[in-house]
Amino acid sequence: GDSASGKSKLVERFLLDDYNPRQLSTYAVNLFRYSTTTEDGRQWKVDLWDTAGQEQFDKLHPSYYYKANAAILVFDITRKITYKHLQDWFSELRQHVEDVPAICVANKIDIDMTVTERNFAFPARHKLPFYFVSASNGTNVVKVFREALKLAVANKECPPDEVLDEIYRLLKADDNNAAA
């Protein structure tokens, strides 16, 4: 998401259950290691990448997506342009990791709760899970990150491209056996 959409504050709220209203812009990327346990009791260590939204870091974006297993697209409900830019962020994500699961969140709903009565076409059009969140008061933050972690684990265990590679390999082996 765009700069100042609240990405760092969402990570802060999730990891620390805290909110400090003052924040410098993220410089390039902040990395966090998080340990979690899935519902079936398995332990996972997850790297959370809090990326910079400023244009001067555009050239770094491909490295943000490398081996990503899930993404959270964030827009700020108080700045319409951040919603309009979601398509750019989503297109860029798909350019680098075609099948990675993504979640869309409308941040800062504590400022205007009436926004939750609106329909947003972008997440529906792209069939993305959609949440209204507030880093400030914590609304739905844990829920979003848990959903992202669940999607990431599922994607890590069975990435769509590896499944297709395996199918292709098996079909090719069958063709070679039939020709022999």
C-alpha atoms as one frame of an Amber mdcrd trajectory, in Angstrom:
protein
   0.000   0.000   0.000   0.859   3.654  -0.311   3.010   5.550   2.127   1.184
   6.511   5.347  -1.629   4.003   4.778  -0.802   2.457   8.150   1.168  -0.656
   7.222   3.777  -0.204   9.970   1.114   0.588  12.541  -0.783  -2.605  11.653
   2.387  -4.663  12.149   3.085  -2.826  15.428  -0.447  -3.488  16.670  -0.237
  -7.169  15.731   3.233  -7.899  17.111   3.237  -5.637  20.173  -0.475  -5.034
  20.777   0.506  -1.386  21.004  -0.061   1.812  19.071   2.123   4.904  19.091
   0.580   7.614  16.887   3.977   8.996  15.895   5.804   7.155  13.170   8.564
   7.969  10.729   8.086   6.604   7.233   9.506   3.145   6.678  12.871   3.290
   4.964  12.906   0.535   2.307  11.679  -2.384   4.454  11.464  -3.514   8.073
  11.706  -7.232   8.742  10.201  -9.028  11.721  10.448 -12.699  12.714   7.279
 -14.082  14.269   6.731 -17.556  15.710   3.278 -19.059  15.552   1.506 -22.358
  16.054  -1.088 -23.590  13.585  -4.408 -25.103  14.662  -2.924 -28.590  14.263
  -0.071 -27.739  16.655   2.756 -27.205  14.169   5.299 -24.461  14.868   6.130
 -21.920  12.157   8.616 -19.067  11.995   7.268 -16.344   9.760   9.064 -13.338
   8.318   6.832 -10.257   8.168   7.995  -7.642   5.680   6.786  -4.124   6.415
   7.485  -2.426   3.102   7.948   1.224   2.238   5.220   2.744   0.099   7.175
   5.752  -1.177   7.977   5.976  -4.882  11.727   6.241  -4.318  11.685   2.571
  -3.254   9.871   1.297  -6.378  13.003  -0.433  -7.680  13.148  -2.549  -4.521
   9.638  -3.955  -4.958  10.659  -7.128  -6.850  12.757  -8.159  -3.842   9.736
  -7.663  -1.559   7.761 -10.248  -3.497  10.477 -12.888  -3.860   9.242 -16.131
  -2.259   6.293 -14.363  -0.626   3.602 -16.721   0.633   0.888 -14.141   1.369
   0.304 -10.407   1.022  -1.841  -7.822   2.773  -2.882  -4.880   0.587  -3.607
  -1.799   2.705  -5.438   1.414   1.923  -6.269   4.391   4.135 -10.005   5.181
   4.247  -9.212   8.880   4.767  -7.270   9.167   1.489  -9.141   8.054  -1.620
  -5.954   7.955  -3.713  -4.631   5.056  -1.611  -7.698   3.038  -2.629  -7.199
   3.945  -6.292  -3.578   2.792  -6.087  -4.595  -0.688  -4.884  -4.892  -1.811
  -8.497  -1.286  -0.763  -9.135  -0.059  -2.604  -6.046  -2.098  -5.697  -6.911
  -0.910  -5.726 -10.537   2.688  -5.438  -9.382   2.168  -8.265  -6.888   0.693
 -10.506  -9.596   3.530  -9.615 -11.973   6.071 -11.044  -9.517   4.106 -13.765
  -7.695   1.119 -14.762  -9.760  -0.679 -17.042  -7.320   0.246 -15.760  -3.871
  -2.850 -15.308  -1.689  -3.683 -11.692  -0.857  -5.966  -9.941   1.609  -7.283
  -6.394   1.225  -7.773  -4.135   4.246  -9.370  -0.725   4.725  -7.368   0.877
   7.540  -8.183   3.716   9.959 -11.886   2.920  10.337 -11.745   4.409  13.844
 -11.763   7.825  12.137 -15.035   7.184  10.291 -17.023   4.047  11.149 -19.638
   4.863   8.483 -17.144   3.637   5.885 -18.003   0.089   6.984 -21.433   0.571
   5.385 -19.876   1.129   1.954 -19.144  -1.490  -0.665 -15.668  -1.539  -2.147
 -15.451  -2.973  -5.655 -11.718  -3.713  -5.757 -11.606  -6.670  -3.334 -14.832
  -8.122  -4.750 -13.597  -7.793  -8.339 -10.397  -9.674  -7.476 -12.100 -12.134
  -5.086  -9.907 -11.036  -2.179 -10.814 -11.452   1.473 -11.649  -7.954   2.738
 -11.536  -6.498   6.240 -12.146  -3.135   7.868  -9.338  -2.536  10.371  -7.942
   0.016  12.761  -4.334  -0.097  13.885  -5.229   2.627  16.383  -7.836   0.675
  18.360  -6.957  -2.839  17.139 -10.201  -3.633  15.293  -9.722  -6.829  13.244
  -5.909  -6.560  13.215  -5.256  -9.946  14.822  -7.978 -11.500  12.658  -6.330
 -10.217   9.449  -2.851 -11.377  10.390  -4.117 -14.789  11.499  -5.918 -15.152
   8.165  -2.766 -14.078   6.304  -0.665 -16.547   8.306  -3.156 -19.340   7.586
  -3.055 -18.540   3.863   0.754 -18.290   3.928   1.152 -21.690   5.596  -1.227
 -23.299   3.086   0.626 -21.640   0.205   4.024 -22.662   1.604   2.946 -26.279
   2.023   1.425 -26.553  -1.427   2.342 -23.638  -3.678   0.230 -23.587  -6.849
   3.235 -23.417  -9.188   4.861 -26.497  -7.580   1.641 -28.452  -8.053   1.586
 -27.540 -11.740   5.283 -28.409 -12.066   4.622 -31.813 -10.504   1.639 -32.460
 -12.803   3.714 -31.459 -15.825   6.570 -33.744 -14.704   4.179 -36.695 -14.266
   2.532 -36.108 -17.649   5.919 -35.876 -19.336   7.017 -39.120 -17.636   3.830
 -40.824 -18.896   4.524 -39.552 -22.431   8.107 -40.833 -22.276   6.948 -44.240
 -20.989   4.301 -44.482 -23.732   6.883 -43.659 -26.415   9.357 -46.285 -25.148
